[in-house]
mmCIF file of N, CA and C in Angstrom:
data_model
loop_
_atom_site.group_PDB
_atom_site.id
_atom_site.type_symbol
_atom_site.label_atom_id
_atom_site.label_comp_id
_atom_site.label_asym_id
_atom_site.label_seq_id
_atom_site.Cartn_x
_atom_site.Cartn_y
_atom_site.Cartn_z
ATOM 1 N N UNK A 1 19.338 -264.658 -19.822
ATOM 2 C CA UNK A 1 18.662 -263.899 -18.772
ATOM 3 C C UNK A 1 17.531 -263.105 -19.401
ATOM 4 N N UNK A 2 16.428 -263.047 -18.715
ATOM 5 C CA UNK A 2 15.251 -262.382 -19.275
ATOM 6 C C UNK A 2 15.292 -260.886 -19.013
ATOM 7 N N UNK A 3 14.547 -260.168 -19.840
ATOM 8 C CA UNK A 3 14.458 -258.722 -19.610
ATOM 9 C C UNK A 3 13.609 -258.426 -18.382
ATOM 10 N N UNK A 4 12.888 -259.409 -17.882
ATOM 11 C CA UNK A 4 12.093 -259.222 -16.655
ATOM 12 C C UNK A 4 13.012 -258.986 -15.464
ATOM 13 N N UNK A 5 14.118 -259.710 -15.404
ATOM 14 C CA UNK A 5 15.092 -259.504 -14.332
ATOM 15 C C UNK A 5 15.691 -258.118 -14.391
ATOM 16 N N UNK A 6 16.031 -257.662 -15.591
ATOM 17 C CA UNK A 6 16.559 -256.314 -15.767
ATOM 18 C C UNK A 6 15.517 -255.280 -15.356
ATOM 19 N N UNK A 7 14.286 -255.504 -15.787
ATOM 20 C CA UNK A 7 13.215 -254.566 -15.438
ATOM 21 C C UNK A 7 13.006 -254.501 -13.931
ATOM 22 N N UNK A 8 13.113 -255.625 -13.248
ATOM 23 C CA UNK A 8 12.962 -255.649 -11.788
ATOM 24 C C UNK A 8 14.077 -254.853 -11.104
ATOM 25 N N UNK A 9 15.304 -255.010 -11.587
ATOM 26 C CA UNK A 9 16.422 -254.252 -11.021
ATOM 27 C C UNK A 9 16.237 -252.753 -11.266
ATOM 28 N N UNK A 10 15.809 -252.415 -12.474
ATOM 29 C CA UNK A 10 15.590 -251.003 -12.794
ATOM 30 C C UNK A 10 14.441 -250.424 -11.971
ATOM 31 N N UNK A 11 13.399 -251.214 -11.747
ATOM 32 C CA UNK A 11 12.263 -250.758 -10.931
ATOM 33 C C UNK A 11 12.691 -250.509 -9.495
ATOM 34 N N UNK A 12 13.536 -251.372 -8.964
ATOM 35 C CA UNK A 12 14.039 -251.188 -7.595
ATOM 36 C C UNK A 12 14.876 -249.918 -7.509
ATOM 37 N N UNK A 13 15.701 -249.701 -8.516
ATOM 38 C CA UNK A 13 16.537 -248.497 -8.532
ATOM 39 C C UNK A 13 15.673 -247.245 -8.696
ATOM 40 N N UNK A 14 14.664 -247.321 -9.536
ATOM 41 C CA UNK A 14 13.746 -246.199 -9.728
ATOM 42 C C UNK A 14 13.023 -245.862 -8.425
ATOM 43 N N UNK A 15 12.607 -246.868 -7.683
ATOM 44 C CA UNK A 15 11.959 -246.623 -6.388
ATOM 45 C C UNK A 15 12.904 -245.898 -5.435
ATOM 46 N N UNK A 16 14.174 -246.277 -5.454
ATOM 47 C CA UNK A 16 15.165 -245.612 -4.616
ATOM 48 C C UNK A 16 15.359 -244.151 -4.998
ATOM 49 N N UNK A 17 15.412 -243.885 -6.285
ATOM 50 C CA UNK A 17 15.576 -242.500 -6.747
ATOM 51 C C UNK A 17 14.338 -241.679 -6.393
ATOM 52 N N UNK A 18 13.163 -242.258 -6.547
ATOM 53 C CA UNK A 18 11.936 -241.535 -6.209
ATOM 54 C C UNK A 18 11.853 -241.234 -4.718
ATOM 55 N N UNK A 19 12.307 -242.153 -3.888
ATOM 56 C CA UNK A 19 12.348 -241.901 -2.436
ATOM 57 C C UNK A 19 13.324 -240.773 -2.133
ATOM 58 N N UNK A 20 14.431 -240.753 -2.836
ATOM 59 C CA UNK A 20 15.419 -239.688 -2.656
ATOM 60 C C UNK A 20 14.837 -238.335 -3.076
ATOM 61 N N UNK A 21 14.074 -238.310 -4.153
ATOM 62 C CA UNK A 21 13.452 -237.060 -4.613
ATOM 63 C C UNK A 21 12.498 -236.517 -3.563
ATOM 64 N N UNK A 22 11.752 -237.392 -2.917
ATOM 65 C CA UNK A 22 10.845 -236.957 -1.842
ATOM 66 C C UNK A 22 11.647 -236.283 -0.729
ATOM 67 N N UNK A 23 12.763 -236.889 -0.346
ATOM 68 C CA UNK A 23 13.596 -236.323 0.722
ATOM 69 C C UNK A 23 14.248 -235.017 0.286
ATOM 70 N N UNK A 24 14.672 -234.938 -0.966
ATOM 71 C CA UNK A 24 15.261 -233.697 -1.473
ATOM 72 C C UNK A 24 14.237 -232.565 -1.491
ATOM 73 N N UNK A 25 12.998 -232.903 -1.798
ATOM 74 C CA UNK A 25 11.919 -231.911 -1.779
ATOM 75 C C UNK A 25 11.682 -231.420 -0.354
ATOM 76 N N UNK A 26 11.661 -232.340 0.605
ATOM 77 C CA UNK A 26 11.500 -231.958 2.009
ATOM 78 C C UNK A 26 12.666 -231.095 2.469
ATOM 79 N N UNK A 27 13.867 -231.463 2.067
ATOM 80 C CA UNK A 27 15.052 -230.697 2.441
ATOM 81 C C UNK A 27 14.969 -229.281 1.862
ATOM 82 N N UNK A 28 14.566 -229.182 0.620
ATOM 83 C CA UNK A 28 14.453 -227.877 -0.028
ATOM 84 C C UNK A 28 13.421 -227.004 0.679
ATOM 85 N N UNK A 29 12.278 -227.583 1.012
ATOM 86 C CA UNK A 29 11.241 -226.831 1.736
ATOM 87 C C UNK A 29 11.762 -226.344 3.086
ATOM 88 N N UNK A 30 12.455 -227.213 3.806
ATOM 89 C CA UNK A 30 12.995 -226.836 5.122
ATOM 90 C C UNK A 30 14.043 -225.738 4.987
ATOM 91 N N UNK A 31 14.869 -225.820 3.950
ATOM 92 C CA UNK A 31 15.887 -224.789 3.743
ATOM 93 C C UNK A 31 15.257 -223.449 3.383
ATOM 94 N N UNK A 32 14.250 -223.484 2.542
ATOM 95 C CA UNK A 32 13.572 -222.242 2.149
ATOM 96 C C UNK A 32 12.880 -221.603 3.351
ATOM 97 N N UNK A 33 12.270 -222.431 4.190
ATOM 98 C CA UNK A 33 11.567 -221.924 5.376
ATOM 99 C C UNK A 33 12.503 -221.699 6.557
ATOM 100 N N UNK A 34 13.799 -221.974 6.361
ATOM 101 C CA UNK A 34 14.832 -221.796 7.384
ATOM 102 C C UNK A 34 14.535 -222.640 8.633
ATOM 103 N N UNK A 35 14.050 -223.852 8.414
ATOM 104 C CA UNK A 35 13.773 -224.796 9.490
ATOM 105 C C UNK A 35 14.975 -225.739 9.630
ATOM 106 N N UNK A 36 16.054 -225.181 10.147
ATOM 107 C CA UNK A 36 17.317 -225.902 10.161
ATOM 108 C C UNK A 36 17.307 -227.108 11.095
ATOM 109 N N UNK A 37 16.456 -227.098 12.106
ATOM 110 C CA UNK A 37 16.372 -228.263 12.986
ATOM 111 C C UNK A 37 15.807 -229.474 12.238
ATOM 112 N N UNK A 38 14.926 -229.251 11.278
ATOM 113 C CA UNK A 38 14.358 -230.343 10.489
ATOM 114 C C UNK A 38 15.353 -230.864 9.452
ATOM 115 N N UNK A 39 16.258 -230.000 9.018
ATOM 116 C CA UNK A 39 17.214 -230.380 7.979
ATOM 117 C C UNK A 39 18.114 -231.526 8.436
ATOM 118 N N UNK A 40 18.536 -231.531 9.686
ATOM 119 C CA UNK A 40 19.437 -232.573 10.184
ATOM 120 C C UNK A 40 18.811 -233.963 10.047
ATOM 121 N N UNK A 41 17.554 -234.115 10.427
ATOM 122 C CA UNK A 41 16.890 -235.418 10.312
ATOM 123 C C UNK A 41 16.734 -235.808 8.846
ATOM 124 N N UNK A 42 16.401 -234.841 8.019
ATOM 125 C CA UNK A 42 16.252 -235.127 6.594
ATOM 126 C C UNK A 42 17.582 -235.591 6.000
ATOM 127 N N UNK A 43 18.680 -234.974 6.419
ATOM 128 C CA UNK A 43 19.995 -235.376 5.923
ATOM 129 C C UNK A 43 20.309 -236.816 6.328
ATOM 130 N N UNK A 44 19.957 -237.178 7.549
ATOM 131 C CA UNK A 44 20.162 -238.560 8.001
ATOM 132 C C UNK A 44 19.342 -239.529 7.159
ATOM 133 N N UNK A 45 18.072 -239.181 6.908
ATOM 134 C CA UNK A 45 17.207 -240.019 6.070
ATOM 135 C C UNK A 45 17.739 -240.087 4.637
ATOM 136 N N UNK A 46 18.233 -238.965 4.157
ATOM 137 C CA UNK A 46 18.777 -238.904 2.802
ATOM 138 C C UNK A 46 20.009 -239.802 2.682
ATOM 139 N N UNK A 47 20.853 -239.822 3.693
ATOM 140 C CA UNK A 47 22.032 -240.690 3.669
ATOM 141 C C UNK A 47 21.641 -242.160 3.616
ATOM 142 N N UNK A 48 20.607 -242.539 4.383
ATOM 143 C CA UNK A 48 20.124 -243.927 4.336
ATOM 144 C C UNK A 48 19.554 -244.257 2.953
ATOM 145 N N UNK A 49 18.808 -243.320 2.387
ATOM 146 C CA UNK A 49 18.232 -243.541 1.055
ATOM 147 C C UNK A 49 19.332 -243.669 0.003
ATOM 148 N N UNK A 50 20.379 -242.883 0.135
ATOM 149 C CA UNK A 50 21.493 -242.964 -0.810
ATOM 150 C C UNK A 50 22.224 -244.305 -0.701
ATOM 151 N N UNK A 51 22.355 -244.815 0.518
ATOM 152 C CA UNK A 51 22.993 -246.120 0.703
ATOM 153 C C UNK A 51 22.156 -247.224 0.055
ATOM 154 N N UNK A 52 20.843 -247.162 0.238
ATOM 155 C CA UNK A 52 19.958 -248.159 -0.367
ATOM 156 C C UNK A 52 19.995 -248.051 -1.890
ATOM 157 N N UNK A 53 20.026 -246.823 -2.384
ATOM 158 C CA UNK A 53 20.095 -246.608 -3.829
ATOM 159 C C UNK A 53 21.409 -247.139 -4.399
ATOM 160 N N UNK A 54 22.487 -246.951 -3.669
ATOM 161 C CA UNK A 54 23.781 -247.462 -4.122
ATOM 162 C C UNK A 54 23.761 -248.983 -4.222
ATOM 163 N N UNK A 55 23.130 -249.635 -3.257
ATOM 164 C CA UNK A 55 23.017 -251.100 -3.311
ATOM 165 C C UNK A 55 22.191 -251.541 -4.516
ATOM 166 N N UNK A 56 21.094 -250.848 -4.784
ATOM 167 C CA UNK A 56 20.252 -251.186 -5.930
ATOM 168 C C UNK A 56 21.008 -250.958 -7.238
ATOM 169 N N UNK A 57 21.791 -249.889 -7.298
ATOM 170 C CA UNK A 57 22.572 -249.600 -8.509
ATOM 171 C C UNK A 57 23.642 -250.665 -8.735
ATOM 172 N N UNK A 58 24.290 -251.083 -7.650
ATOM 173 C CA UNK A 58 25.305 -252.133 -7.767
ATOM 174 C C UNK A 58 24.684 -253.451 -8.217
ATOM 175 N N UNK A 59 23.497 -253.765 -7.689
ATOM 176 C CA UNK A 59 22.812 -255.002 -8.081
ATOM 177 C C UNK A 59 22.452 -254.951 -9.562
ATOM 178 N N UNK A 60 21.976 -253.808 -10.035
ATOM 179 C CA UNK A 60 21.650 -253.660 -11.457
ATOM 180 C C UNK A 60 22.904 -253.770 -12.315
ATOM 181 N N UNK A 61 23.987 -253.133 -11.884
ATOM 182 C CA UNK A 61 25.240 -253.187 -12.641
ATOM 183 C C UNK A 61 25.767 -254.617 -12.712
ATOM 184 N N UNK A 62 25.658 -255.336 -11.617
ATOM 185 C CA UNK A 62 26.110 -256.729 -11.600
ATOM 186 C C UNK A 62 25.255 -257.578 -12.546
ATOM 187 N N UNK A 63 23.950 -257.357 -12.505
ATOM 188 C CA UNK A 63 23.046 -258.091 -13.399
ATOM 189 C C UNK A 63 23.400 -257.792 -14.854
ATOM 190 N N UNK A 64 23.608 -256.523 -15.151
ATOM 191 C CA UNK A 64 23.938 -256.137 -16.530
ATOM 192 C C UNK A 64 25.264 -256.743 -16.966
ATOM 193 N N UNK A 65 26.211 -256.793 -16.064
ATOM 194 C CA UNK A 65 27.510 -257.393 -16.378
ATOM 195 C C UNK A 65 27.360 -258.872 -16.694
ATOM 196 N N UNK A 66 26.577 -259.586 -15.879
ATOM 197 C CA UNK A 66 26.357 -261.014 -16.106
ATOM 198 C C UNK A 66 25.584 -261.258 -17.403
ATOM 199 N N UNK A 67 24.683 -260.338 -17.732
ATOM 200 C CA UNK A 67 23.881 -260.483 -18.945
ATOM 201 C C UNK A 67 24.580 -259.878 -20.158
ATOM 202 N N UNK A 68 25.803 -259.388 -19.946
ATOM 203 C CA UNK A 68 26.607 -258.761 -20.994
ATOM 204 C C UNK A 68 25.876 -257.588 -21.645
ATOM 205 N N UNK A 69 25.276 -256.766 -20.793
ATOM 206 C CA UNK A 69 24.624 -255.534 -21.238
ATOM 207 C C UNK A 69 25.558 -254.389 -20.834
ATOM 208 N N UNK A 70 26.470 -254.049 -21.731
ATOM 209 C CA UNK A 70 27.534 -253.102 -21.400
ATOM 210 C C UNK A 70 27.202 -251.659 -21.777
ATOM 211 N N UNK A 71 26.311 -251.457 -22.709
ATOM 212 C CA UNK A 71 26.020 -250.097 -23.176
ATOM 213 C C UNK A 71 24.543 -249.769 -22.969
ATOM 214 N N UNK A 72 24.261 -248.488 -23.057
ATOM 215 C CA UNK A 72 22.863 -248.038 -22.943
ATOM 216 C C UNK A 72 22.026 -248.652 -24.059
ATOM 217 N N UNK A 73 22.585 -248.686 -25.256
ATOM 218 C CA UNK A 73 21.850 -249.271 -26.389
ATOM 219 C C UNK A 73 21.504 -250.736 -26.127
ATOM 220 N N UNK A 74 22.453 -251.491 -25.560
ATOM 221 C CA UNK A 74 22.188 -252.900 -25.261
ATOM 222 C C UNK A 74 21.092 -253.049 -24.206
ATOM 223 N N UNK A 75 21.102 -252.163 -23.210
ATOM 224 C CA UNK A 75 20.066 -252.199 -22.173
ATOM 225 C C UNK A 75 18.712 -251.897 -22.793
ATOM 226 N N UNK A 76 18.656 -250.893 -23.646
ATOM 227 C CA UNK A 76 17.390 -250.505 -24.273
ATOM 228 C C UNK A 76 16.858 -251.605 -25.178
ATOM 229 N N UNK A 77 17.752 -252.272 -25.922
ATOM 230 C CA UNK A 77 17.328 -253.383 -26.777
ATOM 231 C C UNK A 77 16.804 -254.528 -25.918
ATOM 232 N N UNK A 78 17.495 -254.824 -24.811
ATOM 233 C CA UNK A 78 17.076 -255.916 -23.930
ATOM 234 C C UNK A 78 15.707 -255.651 -23.315
ATOM 235 N N UNK A 79 15.416 -254.394 -23.042
ATOM 236 C CA UNK A 79 14.122 -254.057 -22.435
ATOM 237 C C UNK A 79 12.986 -254.110 -23.446
ATOM 238 N N UNK A 80 13.276 -253.858 -24.697
ATOM 239 C CA UNK A 80 12.246 -253.896 -25.732
ATOM 240 C C UNK A 80 11.141 -252.898 -25.444
ATOM 241 N N UNK A 81 9.924 -253.396 -25.405
ATOM 242 C CA UNK A 81 8.754 -252.530 -25.187
ATOM 243 C C UNK A 81 8.645 -252.044 -23.741
ATOM 244 N N UNK A 82 9.407 -252.625 -22.848
ATOM 245 C CA UNK A 82 9.369 -252.231 -21.442
ATOM 246 C C UNK A 82 10.435 -251.185 -21.126
ATOM 247 N N UNK A 83 10.780 -250.394 -22.104
ATOM 248 C CA UNK A 83 11.850 -249.408 -21.976
ATOM 249 C C UNK A 83 11.470 -248.237 -21.070
ATOM 250 N N UNK A 84 10.192 -248.058 -20.817
ATOM 251 C CA UNK A 84 9.736 -246.896 -20.049
ATOM 252 C C UNK A 84 10.369 -246.830 -18.661
ATOM 253 N N UNK A 85 10.581 -247.947 -18.010
ATOM 254 C CA UNK A 85 11.184 -247.943 -16.670
ATOM 255 C C UNK A 85 12.606 -247.384 -16.732
ATOM 256 N N UNK A 86 13.331 -247.705 -17.797
ATOM 257 C CA UNK A 86 14.681 -247.182 -17.987
ATOM 258 C C UNK A 86 14.647 -245.673 -18.215
ATOM 259 N N UNK A 87 13.743 -245.227 -19.037
ATOM 260 C CA UNK A 87 13.607 -243.794 -19.307
ATOM 261 C C UNK A 87 13.179 -243.042 -18.052
ATOM 262 N N UNK A 88 12.265 -243.632 -17.290
ATOM 263 C CA UNK A 88 11.828 -243.004 -16.033
ATOM 264 C C UNK A 88 12.989 -242.902 -15.045
ATOM 265 N N UNK A 89 13.800 -243.964 -14.978
ATOM 266 C CA UNK A 89 14.951 -243.957 -14.080
ATOM 267 C C UNK A 89 15.932 -242.853 -14.469
ATOM 268 N N UNK A 90 16.243 -242.756 -15.722
ATOM 269 C CA UNK A 90 17.193 -241.736 -16.177
ATOM 270 C C UNK A 90 16.652 -240.326 -15.936
ATOM 271 N N UNK A 91 15.379 -240.121 -16.199
ATOM 272 C CA UNK A 91 14.761 -238.804 -15.989
ATOM 273 C C UNK A 91 14.715 -238.462 -14.494
ATOM 274 N N UNK A 92 14.364 -239.420 -13.671
ATOM 275 C CA UNK A 92 14.303 -239.197 -12.221
ATOM 276 C C UNK A 92 15.689 -238.921 -11.650
ATOM 277 N N UNK A 93 16.694 -239.617 -12.151
ATOM 278 C CA UNK A 93 18.063 -239.396 -11.682
ATOM 279 C C UNK A 93 18.526 -237.978 -12.023
ATOM 280 N N UNK A 94 18.164 -237.496 -13.199
ATOM 281 C CA UNK A 94 18.523 -236.123 -13.572
ATOM 282 C C UNK A 94 17.809 -235.113 -12.678
ATOM 283 N N UNK A 95 16.551 -235.372 -12.365
ATOM 284 C CA UNK A 95 15.799 -234.493 -11.472
ATOM 285 C C UNK A 95 16.432 -234.477 -10.085
ATOM 286 N N UNK A 96 16.791 -235.645 -9.564
ATOM 287 C CA UNK A 96 17.419 -235.722 -8.238
ATOM 288 C C UNK A 96 18.749 -234.973 -8.236
ATOM 289 N N UNK A 97 19.509 -235.097 -9.298
ATOM 290 C CA UNK A 97 20.790 -234.397 -9.389
ATOM 291 C C UNK A 97 20.579 -232.883 -9.369
ATOM 292 N N UNK A 98 19.593 -232.413 -10.130
ATOM 293 C CA UNK A 98 19.299 -230.982 -10.172
ATOM 294 C C UNK A 98 18.827 -230.472 -8.803
ATOM 295 N N UNK A 99 17.965 -231.236 -8.150
ATOM 296 C CA UNK A 99 17.449 -230.835 -6.843
ATOM 297 C C UNK A 99 18.573 -230.803 -5.810
ATOM 298 N N UNK A 100 19.463 -231.778 -5.861
ATOM 299 C CA UNK A 100 20.576 -231.821 -4.925
ATOM 300 C C UNK A 100 21.489 -230.608 -5.127
ATOM 301 N N UNK A 101 21.721 -230.249 -6.375
ATOM 302 C CA UNK A 101 22.545 -229.071 -6.684
ATOM 303 C C UNK A 101 21.864 -227.806 -6.171
ATOM 304 N N UNK A 102 20.562 -227.695 -6.373
ATOM 305 C CA UNK A 102 19.799 -226.537 -5.894
ATOM 306 C C UNK A 102 19.859 -226.440 -4.377
ATOM 307 N N UNK A 103 19.691 -227.569 -3.693
ATOM 308 C CA UNK A 103 19.767 -227.574 -2.228
ATOM 309 C C UNK A 103 21.153 -227.156 -1.754
ATOM 310 N N UNK A 104 22.174 -227.590 -2.455
ATOM 311 C CA UNK A 104 23.532 -227.174 -2.123
ATOM 312 C C UNK A 104 23.700 -225.669 -2.264
ATOM 313 N N UNK A 105 23.100 -225.100 -3.292
ATOM 314 C CA UNK A 105 23.163 -223.648 -3.485
ATOM 315 C C UNK A 105 22.404 -222.917 -2.382
ATOM 316 N N UNK A 106 21.279 -223.477 -1.955
ATOM 317 C CA UNK A 106 20.529 -222.881 -0.846
ATOM 318 C C UNK A 106 21.366 -222.888 0.433
ATOM 319 N N UNK A 107 22.027 -223.994 0.693
ATOM 320 C CA UNK A 107 22.877 -224.093 1.884
ATOM 321 C C UNK A 107 24.008 -223.076 1.795
ATOM 322 N N UNK A 108 24.610 -222.969 0.626
ATOM 323 C CA UNK A 108 25.700 -221.999 0.441
ATOM 324 C C UNK A 108 25.208 -220.570 0.655
ATOM 325 N N UNK A 109 24.008 -220.264 0.187
ATOM 326 C CA UNK A 109 23.430 -218.930 0.379
ATOM 327 C C UNK A 109 23.213 -218.639 1.858
ATOM 328 N N UNK A 110 22.714 -219.624 2.606
ATOM 329 C CA UNK A 110 22.524 -219.446 4.053
ATOM 330 C C UNK A 110 23.867 -219.230 4.749
ATOM 331 N N UNK A 111 24.873 -219.984 4.330
ATOM 332 C CA UNK A 111 26.203 -219.826 4.937
ATOM 333 C C UNK A 111 26.769 -218.436 4.654
ATOM 334 N N UNK A 112 26.596 -217.950 3.430
ATOM 335 C CA UNK A 112 27.076 -216.609 3.087
ATOM 336 C C UNK A 112 26.360 -215.548 3.912
ATOM 337 N N UNK A 113 25.048 -215.709 4.086
ATOM 338 C CA UNK A 113 24.289 -214.754 4.895
ATOM 339 C C UNK A 113 24.769 -214.765 6.338
ATOM 340 N N UNK A 114 25.021 -215.960 6.870
ATOM 341 C CA UNK A 114 25.517 -216.060 8.245
ATOM 342 C C UNK A 114 26.894 -215.425 8.390
ATOM 343 N N UNK A 115 27.782 -215.661 7.418
ATOM 344 C CA UNK A 115 29.110 -215.036 7.463
ATOM 345 C C UNK A 115 28.989 -213.514 7.412
ATOM 346 N N UNK A 116 28.094 -213.002 6.583
ATOM 347 C CA UNK A 116 27.891 -211.564 6.466
ATOM 348 C C UNK A 116 27.399 -210.981 7.788
ATOM 349 N N UNK A 117 26.426 -211.638 8.388
ATOM 350 C CA UNK A 117 25.879 -211.168 9.669
ATOM 351 C C UNK A 117 26.954 -211.199 10.754
ATOM 352 N N UNK A 118 27.700 -212.303 10.828
ATOM 353 C CA UNK A 118 28.746 -212.410 11.843
ATOM 354 C C UNK A 118 29.833 -211.360 11.615
ATOM 355 N N UNK A 119 30.157 -211.090 10.371
ATOM 356 C CA UNK A 119 31.151 -210.074 10.053
ATOM 357 C C UNK A 119 30.674 -208.699 10.506
ATOM 358 N N UNK A 120 29.400 -208.405 10.243
ATOM 359 C CA UNK A 120 28.841 -207.119 10.681
ATOM 360 C C UNK A 120 28.798 -207.007 12.197
ATOM 361 N N UNK A 121 28.427 -208.088 12.853
ATOM 362 C CA UNK A 121 28.396 -208.058 14.317
ATOM 363 C C UNK A 121 29.791 -207.864 14.888
ATOM 364 N N UNK A 122 30.765 -208.533 14.313
ATOM 365 C CA UNK A 122 32.140 -208.392 14.788
ATOM 366 C C UNK A 122 32.653 -206.975 14.544
ATOM 367 N N UNK A 123 32.258 -206.373 13.431
ATOM 368 C CA UNK A 123 32.703 -205.011 13.119
ATOM 369 C C UNK A 123 32.076 -203.992 14.065
ATOM 370 N N UNK A 124 30.896 -204.305 14.574
ATOM 371 C CA UNK A 124 30.220 -203.376 15.473
ATOM 372 C C UNK A 124 30.846 -203.364 16.858
ATOM 373 N N UNK A 125 31.533 -204.422 17.211
ATOM 374 C CA UNK A 125 32.216 -204.457 18.506
ATOM 375 C C UNK A 125 33.380 -203.483 18.413
ATOM 376 N N UNK A 126 33.416 -202.548 19.295
ATOM 377 C CA UNK A 126 34.471 -201.546 19.264
ATOM 378 C C UNK A 126 35.246 -201.609 20.579
ATOM 379 N N UNK A 127 36.425 -202.201 20.565
ATOM 380 C CA UNK A 127 37.181 -202.340 21.811
ATOM 381 C C UNK A 127 37.760 -201.016 22.303
ATOM 382 N N UNK A 128 37.669 -199.969 21.504
ATOM 383 C CA UNK A 128 38.207 -198.677 21.906
ATOM 384 C C UNK A 128 37.187 -197.814 22.637
ATOM 385 N N UNK A 129 36.089 -198.436 23.079
ATOM 386 C CA UNK A 129 35.058 -197.685 23.798
ATOM 387 C C UNK A 129 35.187 -197.980 25.288
ATOM 388 N N UNK A 130 35.059 -196.957 26.098
ATOM 389 C CA UNK A 130 35.137 -197.121 27.547
ATOM 390 C C UNK A 130 34.305 -196.064 28.234
ATOM 391 N N UNK A 131 34.423 -196.000 29.561
ATOM 392 C CA UNK A 131 33.682 -195.017 30.344
ATOM 393 C C UNK A 131 34.606 -193.849 30.694
ATOM 394 N N UNK A 132 34.046 -192.660 30.644
ATOM 395 C CA UNK A 132 34.808 -191.481 31.073
ATOM 396 C C UNK A 132 34.610 -191.277 32.574
ATOM 397 N N UNK A 133 35.283 -190.310 33.137
ATOM 398 C CA UNK A 133 35.201 -190.037 34.576
ATOM 399 C C UNK A 133 33.779 -189.706 35.010
ATOM 400 N N UNK A 134 32.969 -189.137 34.114
ATOM 401 C CA UNK A 134 31.595 -188.794 34.488
ATOM 402 C C UNK A 134 30.608 -189.929 34.192
ATOM 403 N N UNK A 135 31.101 -191.142 33.786
ATOM 404 C CA UNK A 135 30.238 -192.304 33.578
ATOM 405 C C UNK A 135 29.686 -192.424 32.178
ATOM 406 N N UNK A 136 30.065 -191.557 31.272
ATOM 407 C CA UNK A 136 29.579 -191.622 29.889
ATOM 408 C C UNK A 136 30.526 -192.467 29.038
ATOM 409 N N UNK A 137 29.931 -193.075 27.975
ATOM 410 C CA UNK A 137 30.755 -193.839 27.046
ATOM 411 C C UNK A 137 31.602 -192.884 26.227
ATOM 412 N N UNK A 138 32.863 -193.242 26.050
ATOM 413 C CA UNK A 138 33.777 -192.421 25.272
ATOM 414 C C UNK A 138 34.772 -193.315 24.564
ATOM 415 N N UNK A 139 35.472 -192.753 23.612
ATOM 416 C CA UNK A 139 36.547 -193.466 22.947
ATOM 417 C C UNK A 139 37.722 -193.596 23.912
ATOM 418 N N UNK A 140 38.361 -194.771 23.932
ATOM 419 C CA UNK A 140 39.468 -195.006 24.859
ATOM 420 C C UNK A 140 40.648 -194.075 24.605
ATOM 421 N N UNK A 141 40.830 -193.684 23.376
ATOM 422 C CA UNK A 141 41.954 -192.808 23.101
ATOM 423 C C UNK A 141 41.806 -191.471 23.827
ATOM 424 N N UNK A 142 40.569 -191.097 24.150
ATOM 425 C CA UNK A 142 40.323 -189.834 24.835
ATOM 426 C C UNK A 142 40.239 -189.998 26.343
ATOM 427 N N UNK A 143 40.113 -191.242 26.825
ATOM 428 C CA UNK A 143 39.985 -191.470 28.270
ATOM 429 C C UNK A 143 40.984 -192.516 28.719
ATOM 430 N N UNK A 144 41.033 -192.742 29.999
ATOM 431 C CA UNK A 144 41.994 -193.719 30.499
ATOM 432 C C UNK A 144 41.336 -194.922 31.142
ATOM 433 N N UNK A 145 39.975 -195.028 31.184
ATOM 434 C CA UNK A 145 39.327 -196.153 31.837
ATOM 435 C C UNK A 145 38.503 -196.978 30.854
ATOM 436 N N UNK A 146 38.894 -198.232 30.556
ATOM 437 C CA UNK A 146 38.085 -199.091 29.695
ATOM 438 C C UNK A 146 36.883 -199.645 30.462
ATOM 439 N N UNK A 147 36.044 -200.416 29.761
ATOM 440 C CA UNK A 147 34.827 -200.994 30.347
ATOM 441 C C UNK A 147 35.093 -201.745 31.634
ATOM 442 N N UNK A 148 36.141 -202.508 31.671
ATOM 443 C CA UNK A 148 36.351 -203.365 32.826
ATOM 444 C C UNK A 148 37.001 -202.658 34.019
ATOM 445 N N UNK A 149 37.230 -201.378 33.880
ATOM 446 C CA UNK A 149 37.765 -200.608 35.021
ATOM 447 C C UNK A 149 36.883 -199.386 35.265
ATOM 448 N N UNK A 150 36.230 -199.366 36.374
ATOM 449 C CA UNK A 150 35.336 -198.252 36.652
ATOM 450 C C UNK A 150 36.027 -197.169 37.455
#
């Protein structure tokens, strides 16, 4: 098997990773700008890109198995002077992994902020408040009429 076939598989996989990086960048921008309506579509696109990338990775793995390229060193030797596509793929995959982790942290930060806000709002609700006989708000322990009884 020629190294051209390996290079073609690696190029296809690299294209998939680069497409994923574009989507991760869009997702990160939307998260930073708090454009949550845009995030849902990006996630759908990202899932499709991940499925395509998985197929490309499986095709490359199958090719390598048939060509008996079991280790990174064997792949690099097989590529010879065309090793740059392999290096680009590995570097791009690391970038995508880092971006995905960062986006996950952004999502977690938004969730924590939402929990904090909801907790504060819930704490502000005071069920012990009601109306007094003269129509003023008062603590229920001091009066006998809650909000729903005038």
